[in-house]
CSV table of C-alpha atoms in Angstrom, one decimal:
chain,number,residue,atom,x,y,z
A,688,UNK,CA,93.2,75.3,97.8
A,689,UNK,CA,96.7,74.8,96.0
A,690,UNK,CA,98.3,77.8,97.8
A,691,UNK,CA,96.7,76.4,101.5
A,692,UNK,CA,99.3,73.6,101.2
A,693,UNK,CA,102.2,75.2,100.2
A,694,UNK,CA,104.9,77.2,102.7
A,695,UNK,CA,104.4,80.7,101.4
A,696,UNK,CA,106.3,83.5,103.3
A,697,UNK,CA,105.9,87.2,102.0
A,698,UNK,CA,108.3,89.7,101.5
A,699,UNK,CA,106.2,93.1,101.0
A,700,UNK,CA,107.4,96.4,101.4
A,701,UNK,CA,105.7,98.9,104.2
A,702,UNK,CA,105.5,101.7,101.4
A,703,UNK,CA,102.9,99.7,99.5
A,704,UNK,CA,100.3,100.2,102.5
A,705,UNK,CA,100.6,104.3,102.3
A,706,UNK,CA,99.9,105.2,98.6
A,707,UNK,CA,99.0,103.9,95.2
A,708,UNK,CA,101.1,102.3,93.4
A,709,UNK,CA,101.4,99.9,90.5
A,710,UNK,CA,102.0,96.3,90.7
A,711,UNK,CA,104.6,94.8,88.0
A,712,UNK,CA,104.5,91.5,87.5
A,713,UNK,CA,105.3,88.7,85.1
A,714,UNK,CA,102.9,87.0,83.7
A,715,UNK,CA,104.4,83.8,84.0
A,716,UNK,CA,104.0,83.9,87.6
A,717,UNK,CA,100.4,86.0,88.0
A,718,UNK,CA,98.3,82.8,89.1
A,719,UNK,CA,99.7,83.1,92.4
A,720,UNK,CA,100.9,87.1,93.2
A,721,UNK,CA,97.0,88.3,94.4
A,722,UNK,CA,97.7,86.2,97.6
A,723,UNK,CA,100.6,88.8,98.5
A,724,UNK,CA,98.3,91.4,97.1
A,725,UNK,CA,95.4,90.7,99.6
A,726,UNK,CA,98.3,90.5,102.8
A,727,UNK,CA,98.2,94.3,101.7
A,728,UNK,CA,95.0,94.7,103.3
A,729,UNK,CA,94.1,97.4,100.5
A,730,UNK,CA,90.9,98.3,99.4
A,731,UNK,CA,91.3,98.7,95.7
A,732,UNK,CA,93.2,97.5,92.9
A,733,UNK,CA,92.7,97.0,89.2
A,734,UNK,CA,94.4,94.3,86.8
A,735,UNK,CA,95.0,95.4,83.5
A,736,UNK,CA,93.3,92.0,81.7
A,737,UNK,CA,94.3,91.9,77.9
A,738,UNK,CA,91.2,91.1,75.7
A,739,UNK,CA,92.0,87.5,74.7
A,740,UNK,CA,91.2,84.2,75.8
A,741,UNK,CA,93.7,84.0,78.0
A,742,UNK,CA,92.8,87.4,79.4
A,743,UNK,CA,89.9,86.5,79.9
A,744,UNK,CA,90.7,83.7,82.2
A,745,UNK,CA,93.1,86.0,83.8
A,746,UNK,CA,90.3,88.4,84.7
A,747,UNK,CA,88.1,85.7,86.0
A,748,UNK,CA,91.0,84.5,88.2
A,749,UNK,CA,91.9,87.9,89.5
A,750,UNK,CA,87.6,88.9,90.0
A,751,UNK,CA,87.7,85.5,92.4
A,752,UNK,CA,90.3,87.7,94.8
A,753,UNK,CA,87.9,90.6,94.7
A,754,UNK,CA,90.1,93.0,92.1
A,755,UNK,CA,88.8,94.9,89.5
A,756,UNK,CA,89.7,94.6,86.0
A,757,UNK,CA,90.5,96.8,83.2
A,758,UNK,CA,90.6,94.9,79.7
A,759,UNK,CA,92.6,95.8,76.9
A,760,UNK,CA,96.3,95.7,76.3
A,761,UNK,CA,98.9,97.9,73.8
A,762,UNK,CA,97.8,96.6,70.9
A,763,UNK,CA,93.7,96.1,71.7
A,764,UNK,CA,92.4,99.3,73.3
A,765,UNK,CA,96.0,100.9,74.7
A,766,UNK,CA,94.9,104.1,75.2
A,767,UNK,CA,91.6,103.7,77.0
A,768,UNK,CA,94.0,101.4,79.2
A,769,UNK,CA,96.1,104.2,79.7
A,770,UNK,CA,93.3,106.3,80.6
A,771,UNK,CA,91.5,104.2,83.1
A,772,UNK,CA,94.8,103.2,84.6
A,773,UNK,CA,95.5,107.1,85.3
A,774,UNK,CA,92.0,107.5,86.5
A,775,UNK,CA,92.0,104.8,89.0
A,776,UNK,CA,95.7,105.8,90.5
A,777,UNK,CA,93.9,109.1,90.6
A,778,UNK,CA,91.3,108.6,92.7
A,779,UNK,CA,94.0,106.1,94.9
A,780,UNK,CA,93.3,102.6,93.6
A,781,UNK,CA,96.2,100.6,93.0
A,782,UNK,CA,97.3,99.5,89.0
A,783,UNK,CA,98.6,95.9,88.0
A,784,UNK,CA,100.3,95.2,85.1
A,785,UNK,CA,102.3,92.6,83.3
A,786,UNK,CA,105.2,94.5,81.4
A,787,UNK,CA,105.7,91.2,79.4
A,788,UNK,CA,101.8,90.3,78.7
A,789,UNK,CA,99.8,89.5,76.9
A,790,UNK,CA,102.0,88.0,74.5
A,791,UNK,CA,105.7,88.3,75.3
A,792,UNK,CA,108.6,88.0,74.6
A,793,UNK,CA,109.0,86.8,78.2
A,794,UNK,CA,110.8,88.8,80.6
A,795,UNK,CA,110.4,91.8,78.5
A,796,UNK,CA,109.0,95.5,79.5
A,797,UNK,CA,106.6,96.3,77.1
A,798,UNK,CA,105.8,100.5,76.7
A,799,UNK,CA,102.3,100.6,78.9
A,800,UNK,CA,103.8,100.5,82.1
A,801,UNK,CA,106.6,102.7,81.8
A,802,UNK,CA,104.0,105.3,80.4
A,803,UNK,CA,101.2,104.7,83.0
A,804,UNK,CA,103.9,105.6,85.6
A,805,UNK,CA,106.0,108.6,83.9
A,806,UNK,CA,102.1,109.8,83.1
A,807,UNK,CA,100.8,109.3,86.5
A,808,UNK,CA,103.4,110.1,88.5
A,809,UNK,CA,102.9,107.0,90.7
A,810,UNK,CA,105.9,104.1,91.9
A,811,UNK,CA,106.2,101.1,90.3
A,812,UNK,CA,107.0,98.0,92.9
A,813,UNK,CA,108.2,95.1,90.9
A,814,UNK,CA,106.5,92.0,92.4
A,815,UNK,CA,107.9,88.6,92.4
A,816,UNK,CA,106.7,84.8,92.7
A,817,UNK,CA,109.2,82.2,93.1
A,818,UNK,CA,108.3,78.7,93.6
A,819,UNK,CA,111.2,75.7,95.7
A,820,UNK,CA,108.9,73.3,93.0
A,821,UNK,CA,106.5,74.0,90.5
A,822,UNK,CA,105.2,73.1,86.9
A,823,UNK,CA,105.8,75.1,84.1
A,824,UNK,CA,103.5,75.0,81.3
A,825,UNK,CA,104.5,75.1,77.7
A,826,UNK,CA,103.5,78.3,76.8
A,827,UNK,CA,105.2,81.6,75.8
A,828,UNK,CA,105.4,82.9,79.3
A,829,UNK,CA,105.9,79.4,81.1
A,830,UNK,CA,103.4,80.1,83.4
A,831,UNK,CA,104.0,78.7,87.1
A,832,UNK,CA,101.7,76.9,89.0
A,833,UNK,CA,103.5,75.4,92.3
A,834,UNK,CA,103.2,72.2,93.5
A,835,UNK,CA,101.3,70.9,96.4
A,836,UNK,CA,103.6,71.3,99.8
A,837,UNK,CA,106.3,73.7,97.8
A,838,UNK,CA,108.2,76.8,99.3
A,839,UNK,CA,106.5,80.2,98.1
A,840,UNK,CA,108.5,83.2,98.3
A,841,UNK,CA,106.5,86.2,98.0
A,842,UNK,CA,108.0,89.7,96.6
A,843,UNK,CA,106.5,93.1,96.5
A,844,UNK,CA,109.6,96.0,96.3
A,845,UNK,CA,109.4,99.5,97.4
A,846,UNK,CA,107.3,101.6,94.7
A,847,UNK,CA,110.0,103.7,93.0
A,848,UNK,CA,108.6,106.7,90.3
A,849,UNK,CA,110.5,106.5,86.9
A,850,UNK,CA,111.1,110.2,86.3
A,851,UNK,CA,109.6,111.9,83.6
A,852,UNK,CA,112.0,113.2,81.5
A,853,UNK,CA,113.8,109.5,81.3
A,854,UNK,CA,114.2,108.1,77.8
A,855,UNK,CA,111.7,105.0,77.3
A,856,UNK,CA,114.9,103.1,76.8
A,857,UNK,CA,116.5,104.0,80.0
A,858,UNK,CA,113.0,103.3,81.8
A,859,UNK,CA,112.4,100.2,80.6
A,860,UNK,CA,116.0,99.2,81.6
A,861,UNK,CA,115.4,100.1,84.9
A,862,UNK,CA,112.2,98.6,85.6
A,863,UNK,CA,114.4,95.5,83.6
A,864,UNK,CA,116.5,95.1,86.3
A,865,UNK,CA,114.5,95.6,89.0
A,866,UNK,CA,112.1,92.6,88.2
A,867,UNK,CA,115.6,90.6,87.4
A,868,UNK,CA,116.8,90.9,90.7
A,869,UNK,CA,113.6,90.3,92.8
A,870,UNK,CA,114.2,86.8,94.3
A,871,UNK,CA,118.0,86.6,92.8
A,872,UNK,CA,119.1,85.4,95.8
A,873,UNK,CA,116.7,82.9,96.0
A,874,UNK,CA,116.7,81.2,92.4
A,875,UNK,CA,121.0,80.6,93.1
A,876,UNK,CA,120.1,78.5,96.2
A,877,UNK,CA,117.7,76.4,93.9
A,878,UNK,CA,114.5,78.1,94.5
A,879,UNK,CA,113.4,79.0,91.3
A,880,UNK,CA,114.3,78.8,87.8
């Protein structure tokens, strides 16, 4: 209901339509992105859902969008993530992912997805929310939830593979930067953090 009164415009690449790919996203701003995932028009996607409480409400919100889940996260069950992650870009299902879930630091790029995409072979399109108005909670991530009537700006880059022989430090600086600079624009004309 929330997102029905807001202004929400979308910015989604073409690329995303024509092959799997996985979704990076923070997890500060998740509650909102499956709205620019559905504009997609894709048949199949699974959320990687860590196995805590907070996962768990995650995976109920995501279920209510019609996505799949996978549960588990890097520390709880990482390589049967990695596994099913691999077997669903496989058989062409898309992957989402929060770099810096399920418990932070914020804004950091944990080791799961640069390995589910050097493994796979598969783009990564980092995917952006960024709210004119919204609350942040006091939580680790600060999760976002906008407020009625706000500006929504949508993102979903290109897919871009992270080459195999790259050093995890030189991956995880790129995907870094990317995710930094979705909605930069945006957030120095006031429309974000």
């Amino acid at each position: 209901m929330l997102h029905k009164t807001c202004k929400n415009r979308y910015f989604l690449a073409q690329d995303l339509k024509e092959k799997p790919f996985i979704a990076s996203c923070w997890h500060g701003e998740l509650g909102m992105i499956g709205f620019a995932y559905l504009k997609l028009k894709k048949p199949c996607i699974y959320v990687i859902a860590s196995q805590h409480f907070d996962g768990s409400i995650a995976a109920g919100l995501f279920e209510s969008f019609g996505f799949k889940n996978i549960r588990g996260s890097s520390k709880k069950g990482g390589v049967k993530v990695l596994i099913e992650g691999l077997k669903r870009l496989k058989e062409g299902c898309d992957v989402a992912i929060t770099p810096d879930g399920p418990k932070g630091p914020r804004h950091s790029i944990a080791d799961g997805v640069i390995a589910l995409a050097q493994k796979s072979g598969v783009g990564i399109s980092a995917c952006r929310v960024v709210c004119k108005n919204a609350w942040r909670l006091n939580t680790w991530d600060q999760f976002e939830i906008p407020k009625p009537f706000s500006e929504v700006y949508y993102y979903m880059l290109e897919s871009v593979i992270i080459p195999k022989e790259w050093e995890l430090s030189r991956a995880k600086e790129y995907l870094k930067m990317r995710m930094d600079s979705v909605g930069f624009e945006e957030s120095q004309r006031g429309l974000g953090a």
